[in-house]
mmCIF file of N, CA and C in Angstrom:
data_model
loop_
_atom_site.group_PDB
_atom_site.id
_atom_site.type_symbol
_atom_site.label_atom_id
_atom_site.label_comp_id
_atom_site.label_asym_id
_atom_site.label_seq_id
_atom_site.Cartn_x
_atom_site.Cartn_y
_atom_site.Cartn_z
ATOM 1 N N LEU H 1 169.907 106.139 163.665
ATOM 2 C CA LEU H 1 168.825 106.322 162.706
ATOM 3 C C LEU H 1 168.099 105.003 162.560
ATOM 4 N N TYR H 2 166.802 105.007 162.792
ATOM 5 C CA TYR H 2 165.985 103.820 162.606
ATOM 6 C C TYR H 2 165.019 104.067 161.454
ATOM 7 N N CYS H 3 165.187 103.295 160.401
ATOM 8 C CA CYS H 3 164.263 103.385 159.272
ATOM 9 C C CYS H 3 163.840 101.973 158.859
ATOM 10 N N GLY H 4 163.791 101.067 159.815
ATOM 11 C CA GLY H 4 163.443 99.678 159.551
ATOM 12 C C GLY H 4 162.045 99.519 158.984
ATOM 13 N N ASP H 5 161.901 98.505 158.139
ATOM 14 C CA ASP H 5 160.627 98.139 157.529
ATOM 15 C C ASP H 5 160.023 99.231 156.660
ATOM 16 N N CYS H 6 160.853 100.128 156.134
ATOM 17 C CA CYS H 6 160.386 101.122 155.160
ATOM 18 C C CYS H 6 160.462 100.453 153.787
ATOM 19 N N LEU H 7 159.373 99.880 153.361
ATOM 20 C CA LEU H 7 159.365 99.007 152.195
ATOM 21 C C LEU H 7 159.690 99.714 150.887
ATOM 22 N N ASN H 8 159.484 101.011 150.789
ATOM 23 C CA ASN H 8 159.767 101.742 149.553
ATOM 24 C C ASN H 8 161.135 102.410 149.538
ATOM 25 N N LEU H 9 161.862 102.337 150.633
ATOM 26 C CA LEU H 9 163.176 102.964 150.721
ATOM 27 C C LEU H 9 164.165 102.252 149.799
ATOM 28 N N GLN H 10 164.825 103.014 148.901
ATOM 29 C CA GLN H 10 165.766 102.425 147.954
ATOM 30 C C GLN H 10 167.209 102.820 148.238
ATOM 31 N N SER H 11 167.433 103.956 148.908
ATOM 32 C CA SER H 11 168.797 104.377 149.224
ATOM 33 C C SER H 11 168.786 105.200 150.507
ATOM 34 N N ILE H 12 169.959 105.314 151.079
ATOM 35 C CA ILE H 12 170.147 106.073 152.316
ATOM 36 C C ILE H 12 171.219 107.117 152.037
ATOM 37 N N PRO H 13 171.021 108.350 152.462
ATOM 38 C CA PRO H 13 172.051 109.366 152.219
ATOM 39 C C PRO H 13 173.266 109.132 153.119
ATOM 40 N N GLU H 14 174.392 109.674 152.715
ATOM 41 C CA GLU H 14 175.609 109.595 153.523
ATOM 42 C C GLU H 14 175.478 110.570 154.684
ATOM 43 N N ILE H 15 175.445 110.047 155.900
ATOM 44 C CA ILE H 15 175.302 110.882 157.095
ATOM 45 C C ILE H 15 176.526 110.624 157.964
ATOM 46 N N ASN H 16 177.636 111.292 157.670
ATOM 47 C CA ASN H 16 178.861 111.079 158.425
ATOM 48 C C ASN H 16 178.668 111.448 159.882
ATOM 49 N N GLY H 17 179.238 110.639 160.767
ATOM 50 C CA GLY H 17 179.093 110.847 162.199
ATOM 51 C C GLY H 17 177.975 110.022 162.809
ATOM 52 N N LEU H 18 177.126 109.440 161.976
ATOM 53 C CA LEU H 18 176.057 108.572 162.467
ATOM 54 C C LEU H 18 176.696 107.351 163.118
ATOM 55 N N LYS H 19 176.248 106.949 164.285
ATOM 56 C CA LYS H 19 176.845 105.824 165.008
ATOM 57 C C LYS H 19 176.118 104.513 164.753
ATOM 58 N N VAL H 20 174.775 104.551 164.650
ATOM 59 C CA VAL H 20 173.980 103.334 164.478
ATOM 60 C C VAL H 20 172.981 103.549 163.352
ATOM 61 N N LEU H 21 172.937 102.586 162.426
ATOM 62 C CA LEU H 21 171.956 102.621 161.344
ATOM 63 C C LEU H 21 171.186 101.314 161.360
ATOM 64 N N ASN H 22 169.881 101.408 161.549
ATOM 65 C CA ASN H 22 169.018 100.238 161.493
ATOM 66 C C ASN H 22 168.064 100.417 160.330
ATOM 67 N N CYS H 23 168.333 99.693 159.248
ATOM 68 C CA CYS H 23 167.471 99.726 158.062
ATOM 69 C C CYS H 23 166.976 98.316 157.754
ATOM 70 N N GLY H 24 166.859 97.503 158.791
ATOM 71 C CA GLY H 24 166.402 96.127 158.619
ATOM 72 C C GLY H 24 164.990 96.059 158.072
ATOM 73 N N GLY H 25 164.773 95.111 157.179
ATOM 74 C CA GLY H 25 163.447 94.902 156.614
ATOM 75 C C GLY H 25 163.083 95.851 155.492
ATOM 76 N N CYS H 26 164.030 96.655 155.043
ATOM 77 C CA CYS H 26 163.794 97.557 153.904
ATOM 78 C C CYS H 26 164.047 96.754 152.628
ATOM 79 N N THR H 27 163.030 96.061 152.176
ATOM 80 C CA THR H 27 163.188 95.068 151.113
ATOM 81 C C THR H 27 163.595 95.653 149.768
ATOM 82 N N ASN H 28 163.394 96.942 149.532
ATOM 83 C CA ASN H 28 163.786 97.559 148.263
ATOM 84 C C ASN H 28 165.085 98.347 148.344
ATOM 85 N N LEU H 29 165.725 98.348 149.513
ATOM 86 C CA LEU H 29 166.990 99.059 149.666
ATOM 87 C C LEU H 29 168.042 98.407 148.777
ATOM 88 N N GLN H 30 168.689 99.224 147.944
ATOM 89 C CA GLN H 30 169.654 98.699 146.983
ATOM 90 C C GLN H 30 171.094 99.014 147.359
ATOM 91 N N SER H 31 171.316 100.064 148.151
ATOM 92 C CA SER H 31 172.692 100.413 148.499
ATOM 93 C C SER H 31 172.738 101.111 149.852
ATOM 94 N N ILE H 32 173.900 100.976 150.470
ATOM 95 C CA ILE H 32 174.201 101.668 151.716
ATOM 96 C C ILE H 32 175.495 102.437 151.464
ATOM 97 N N PRO H 33 175.523 103.717 151.760
ATOM 98 C CA PRO H 33 176.751 104.481 151.509
ATOM 99 C C PRO H 33 177.807 104.191 152.572
ATOM 100 N N LYS H 34 179.036 104.570 152.279
ATOM 101 C CA LYS H 34 180.101 104.488 153.274
ATOM 102 C C LYS H 34 179.882 105.644 154.230
ATOM 103 N N ILE H 35 179.562 105.325 155.479
ATOM 104 C CA ILE H 35 179.259 106.338 156.481
ATOM 105 C C ILE H 35 180.403 106.353 157.496
ATOM 106 N N TYR H 36 181.214 107.398 157.467
ATOM 107 C CA TYR H 36 182.347 107.501 158.377
ATOM 108 C C TYR H 36 181.861 107.664 159.811
ATOM 109 N N GLY H 37 182.400 106.835 160.706
ATOM 110 C CA GLY H 37 182.033 106.887 162.117
ATOM 111 C C GLY H 37 180.970 105.883 162.513
ATOM 112 N N LEU H 38 180.378 105.183 161.547
ATOM 113 C CA LEU H 38 179.316 104.216 161.849
ATOM 114 C C LEU H 38 179.892 103.047 162.634
ATOM 115 N N LYS H 39 179.252 102.696 163.741
ATOM 116 C CA LYS H 39 179.705 101.611 164.611
ATOM 117 C C LYS H 39 178.867 100.349 164.446
ATOM 118 N N LYS H 40 177.553 100.512 164.241
ATOM 119 C CA LYS H 40 176.649 99.366 164.148
ATOM 120 C C LYS H 40 175.746 99.524 162.934
ATOM 121 N N LEU H 41 175.657 98.451 162.149
ATOM 122 C CA LEU H 41 174.803 98.454 160.953
ATOM 123 C C LEU H 41 173.893 97.243 161.004
ATOM 124 N N TYR H 42 172.594 97.503 161.042
ATOM 125 C CA TYR H 42 171.575 96.459 161.032
ATOM 126 C C TYR H 42 170.837 96.552 159.701
ATOM 127 N N CYS H 43 171.156 95.657 158.792
ATOM 128 C CA CYS H 43 170.506 95.696 157.476
ATOM 129 C C CYS H 43 169.926 94.327 157.120
ATOM 130 N N TRP H 44 169.474 93.591 158.107
ATOM 131 C CA TRP H 44 168.885 92.270 157.895
ATOM 132 C C TRP H 44 167.620 92.384 157.043
ATOM 133 N N GLY H 45 167.392 91.390 156.233
ATOM 134 C CA GLY H 45 166.156 91.340 155.446
ATOM 135 C C GLY H 45 166.082 92.337 154.311
ATOM 136 N N CYS H 46 167.210 92.913 153.909
ATOM 137 C CA CYS H 46 167.240 93.825 152.762
ATOM 138 C C CYS H 46 167.489 92.986 151.516
ATOM 139 N N GLU H 47 166.432 92.486 150.956
ATOM 140 C CA GLU H 47 166.496 91.469 149.899
ATOM 141 C C GLU H 47 167.149 91.941 148.611
ATOM 142 N N ASN H 48 167.213 93.243 148.361
ATOM 143 C CA ASN H 48 167.812 93.760 147.129
ATOM 144 C C ASN H 48 169.193 94.367 147.332
ATOM 145 N N LEU H 49 169.704 94.301 148.548
ATOM 146 C CA LEU H 49 171.032 94.825 148.843
ATOM 147 C C LEU H 49 172.087 93.870 148.292
ATOM 148 N N GLN H 50 172.989 94.394 147.456
ATOM 149 C CA GLN H 50 173.969 93.541 146.795
ATOM 150 C C GLN H 50 175.366 93.660 147.388
ATOM 151 N N SER H 51 175.660 94.755 148.073
ATOM 152 C CA SER H 51 176.989 94.909 148.654
ATOM 153 C C SER H 51 176.932 95.769 149.908
ATOM 154 N N ILE H 52 177.965 95.626 150.695
ATOM 155 C CA ILE H 52 178.124 96.409 151.912
ATOM 156 C C ILE H 52 179.445 97.162 151.771
ATOM 157 N N PRO H 53 179.450 98.464 152.033
ATOM 158 C CA PRO H 53 180.706 99.205 151.892
ATOM 159 C C PRO H 53 181.679 98.864 153.019
ATOM 160 N N LYS H 54 182.960 99.098 152.771
ATOM 161 C CA LYS H 54 183.978 98.898 153.796
ATOM 162 C C LYS H 54 183.964 100.127 154.689
ATOM 163 N N ILE H 55 183.474 99.937 155.901
ATOM 164 C CA ILE H 55 183.390 101.019 156.880
ATOM 165 C C ILE H 55 184.342 100.646 158.014
ATOM 166 N N ASP H 56 185.492 101.306 158.063
ATOM 167 C CA ASP H 56 186.574 100.907 158.964
ATOM 168 C C ASP H 56 186.203 100.928 160.443
ATOM 169 N N GLU H 57 185.328 101.811 160.859
ATOM 170 C CA GLU H 57 184.991 101.945 162.278
ATOM 171 C C GLU H 57 183.914 100.958 162.731
ATOM 172 N N LEU H 58 183.336 100.182 161.817
ATOM 173 C CA LEU H 58 182.204 99.301 162.111
ATOM 174 C C LEU H 58 182.603 98.200 163.091
ATOM 175 N N ASN H 59 181.790 98.020 164.162
ATOM 176 C CA ASN H 59 182.011 96.965 165.150
ATOM 177 C C ASN H 59 181.035 95.809 164.987
ATOM 178 N N GLU H 60 179.794 96.112 164.597
ATOM 179 C CA GLU H 60 178.757 95.084 164.475
ATOM 180 C C GLU H 60 178.051 95.215 163.137
ATOM 181 N N LEU H 61 177.854 94.063 162.486
ATOM 182 C CA LEU H 61 177.160 94.026 161.199
ATOM 183 C C LEU H 61 176.166 92.878 161.206
ATOM 184 N N TYR H 62 174.897 93.214 161.114
ATOM 185 C CA TYR H 62 173.822 92.233 161.043
ATOM 186 C C TYR H 62 173.225 92.310 159.643
ATOM 187 N N CYS H 63 173.545 91.343 158.805
ATOM 188 C CA CYS H 63 173.047 91.369 157.426
ATOM 189 C C CYS H 63 172.368 90.049 157.060
ATOM 190 N N SER H 64 171.776 89.378 158.022
ATOM 191 C CA SER H 64 171.097 88.115 157.740
ATOM 192 C C SER H 64 169.919 88.335 156.792
ATOM 193 N N ARG H 65 169.630 87.321 156.003
ATOM 194 C CA ARG H 65 168.524 87.302 155.044
ATOM 195 C C ARG H 65 168.628 88.382 153.969
ATOM 196 N N CYS H 66 169.862 88.806 153.649
ATOM 197 C CA CYS H 66 170.089 89.682 152.497
ATOM 198 C C CYS H 66 170.399 88.752 151.328
ATOM 199 N N THR H 67 169.368 88.332 150.645
ATOM 200 C CA THR H 67 169.475 87.221 149.701
ATOM 201 C C THR H 67 170.277 87.540 148.444
ATOM 202 N N LYS H 68 170.488 88.816 148.106
ATOM 203 C CA LYS H 68 171.287 89.164 146.923
ATOM 204 C C LYS H 68 172.714 89.574 147.280
ATOM 205 N N LEU H 69 173.016 89.613 148.553
ATOM 206 C CA LEU H 69 174.353 90.001 148.994
ATOM 207 C C LEU H 69 175.361 88.946 148.554
ATOM 208 N N GLN H 70 176.421 89.380 147.862
ATOM 209 C CA GLN H 70 177.404 88.445 147.317
ATOM 210 C C GLN H 70 178.728 88.450 148.071
ATOM 211 N N SER H 71 179.083 89.554 148.711
ATOM 212 C CA SER H 71 180.348 89.589 149.437
ATOM 213 C C SER H 71 180.269 90.583 150.593
ATOM 214 N N ILE H 72 181.148 90.351 151.538
ATOM 215 C CA ILE H 72 181.292 91.232 152.694
ATOM 216 C C ILE H 72 182.749 91.671 152.712
ATOM 217 N N PRO H 73 183.017 92.963 152.850
ATOM 218 C CA PRO H 73 184.411 93.410 152.852
ATOM 219 C C PRO H 73 185.114 93.016 154.143
ATOM 220 N N LYS H 74 186.422 92.947 154.100
ATOM 221 C CA LYS H 74 187.215 92.684 155.306
ATOM 222 C C LYS H 74 187.286 93.982 156.091
ATOM 223 N N ILE H 75 186.693 93.964 157.261
ATOM 224 C CA ILE H 75 186.658 95.145 158.122
ATOM 225 C C ILE H 75 187.399 94.804 159.407
ATOM 226 N N ASP H 76 188.645 95.220 159.510
ATOM 227 C CA ASP H 76 189.417 94.986 160.728
ATOM 228 C C ASP H 76 188.740 95.700 161.887
ATOM 229 N N GLY H 77 188.653 95.026 163.019
ATOM 230 C CA GLY H 77 188.004 95.610 164.184
ATOM 231 C C GLY H 77 186.546 95.205 164.315
ATOM 232 N N LEU H 78 186.001 94.517 163.311
ATOM 233 C CA LEU H 78 184.620 94.038 163.399
ATOM 234 C C LEU H 78 184.556 92.963 164.481
ATOM 235 N N ASP H 79 183.660 93.128 165.444
ATOM 236 C CA ASP H 79 183.540 92.194 166.555
ATOM 237 C C ASP H 79 182.462 91.144 166.315
ATOM 238 N N TYR H 80 181.427 91.507 165.555
ATOM 239 C CA TYR H 80 180.279 90.623 165.395
ATOM 240 C C TYR H 80 179.748 90.731 163.971
ATOM 241 N N LEU H 81 179.542 89.578 163.342
ATOM 242 C CA LEU H 81 178.982 89.513 161.991
ATOM 243 C C LEU H 81 177.923 88.432 161.946
ATOM 244 N N ASN H 82 176.704 88.801 161.585
ATOM 245 C CA ASN H 82 175.629 87.831 161.423
ATOM 246 C C ASN H 82 175.204 87.875 159.962
ATOM 247 N N CYS H 83 175.531 86.811 159.240
ATOM 248 C CA CYS H 83 175.183 86.739 157.811
ATOM 249 C C CYS H 83 174.393 85.457 157.520
ATOM 250 N N TRP H 84 173.526 85.097 158.436
ATOM 251 C CA TRP H 84 172.691 83.912 158.332
ATOM 252 C C TRP H 84 171.701 84.051 157.166
ATOM 253 N N LYS H 85 171.545 83.016 156.411
ATOM 254 C CA LYS H 85 170.608 82.944 155.278
ATOM 255 C C LYS H 85 170.898 83.966 154.180
ATOM 256 N N CYS H 86 172.168 84.254 153.943
ATOM 257 C CA CYS H 86 172.577 85.061 152.793
ATOM 258 C C CYS H 86 172.983 84.062 151.715
ATOM 259 N N GLU H 87 172.009 83.561 150.983
ATOM 260 C CA GLU H 87 172.220 82.425 150.080
ATOM 261 C C GLU H 87 173.209 82.678 148.957
ATOM 262 N N ASN H 88 173.376 83.907 148.520
ATOM 263 C CA ASN H 88 174.290 84.217 147.417
ATOM 264 C C ASN H 88 175.650 84.713 147.888
ATOM 265 N N LEU H 89 175.867 84.708 149.181
ATOM 266 C CA LEU H 89 177.137 85.172 149.723
ATOM 267 C C LEU H 89 178.247 84.210 149.317
ATOM 268 N N GLN H 90 179.241 84.732 148.607
ATOM 269 C CA GLN H 90 180.327 83.910 148.077
ATOM 270 C C GLN H 90 181.613 84.068 148.861
ATOM 271 N N ASN H 91 181.739 85.139 149.617
ATOM 272 C CA ASN H 91 182.992 85.396 150.313
ATOM 273 C C ASN H 91 182.724 86.004 151.684
ATOM 274 N N ILE H 92 183.245 85.333 152.718
ATOM 275 C CA ILE H 92 183.222 85.874 154.070
ATOM 276 C C ILE H 92 184.688 85.990 154.489
ATOM 277 N N PRO H 93 185.185 87.190 154.698
ATOM 278 C CA PRO H 93 186.603 87.342 155.017
ATOM 279 C C PRO H 93 186.923 86.841 156.424
ATOM 280 N N LYS H 94 188.148 86.424 156.629
ATOM 281 C CA LYS H 94 188.611 86.045 157.962
ATOM 282 C C LYS H 94 188.984 87.330 158.689
ATOM 283 N N ILE H 95 188.342 87.542 159.824
ATOM 284 C CA ILE H 95 188.592 88.739 160.610
ATOM 285 C C ILE H 95 188.958 88.293 162.020
ATOM 286 N N ASP H 96 190.170 88.574 162.444
ATOM 287 C CA ASP H 96 190.648 88.155 163.749
ATOM 288 C C ASP H 96 189.764 88.707 164.851
ATOM 289 N N GLY H 97 189.344 87.815 165.768
ATOM 290 C CA GLY H 97 188.552 88.214 166.929
ATOM 291 C C GLY H 97 187.076 88.437 166.665
ATOM 292 N N CYS H 98 186.620 88.214 165.451
ATOM 293 C CA CYS H 98 185.220 88.460 165.093
ATOM 294 C C CYS H 98 184.390 87.198 165.283
ATOM 295 N N LYS H 99 183.242 87.329 165.948
ATOM 296 C CA LYS H 99 182.281 86.232 166.058
ATOM 297 C C LYS H 99 181.417 86.265 164.804
ATOM 298 N N ILE H 100 181.427 85.170 164.048
ATOM 299 C CA ILE H 100 180.685 85.111 162.792
ATOM 300 C C ILE H 100 179.571 84.072 162.897
ATOM 301 N N TYR H 101 178.351 84.481 162.609
ATOM 302 C CA TYR H 101 177.201 83.583 162.575
ATOM 303 C C TYR H 101 176.696 83.511 161.151
ATOM 304 N N LYS H 102 176.762 82.294 160.582
ATOM 305 C CA LYS H 102 176.327 82.147 159.190
ATOM 306 C C LYS H 102 175.432 80.953 159.034
#
């Protein structure tokens, strides 16, 4: 599902079985539901996003420039995490084997 740069988008419905969600640049997005089966989440530039749900199947998480994001859950199996310019991020969990860019 690609809904990037939808400036008025505030929430995304739970779509179980979805593999890739790209909602980057949705500056008014406030929450992302726990989507079972999601492998890749691109939510960069979501300035009002405050948290990311723990999605066990997630392999890649791109959440750079999410300026209100305060924490990222520990997701075992996460291979790639990009949290560059998340100024309010207080906690980045240690995840074995994960490449972290901050």
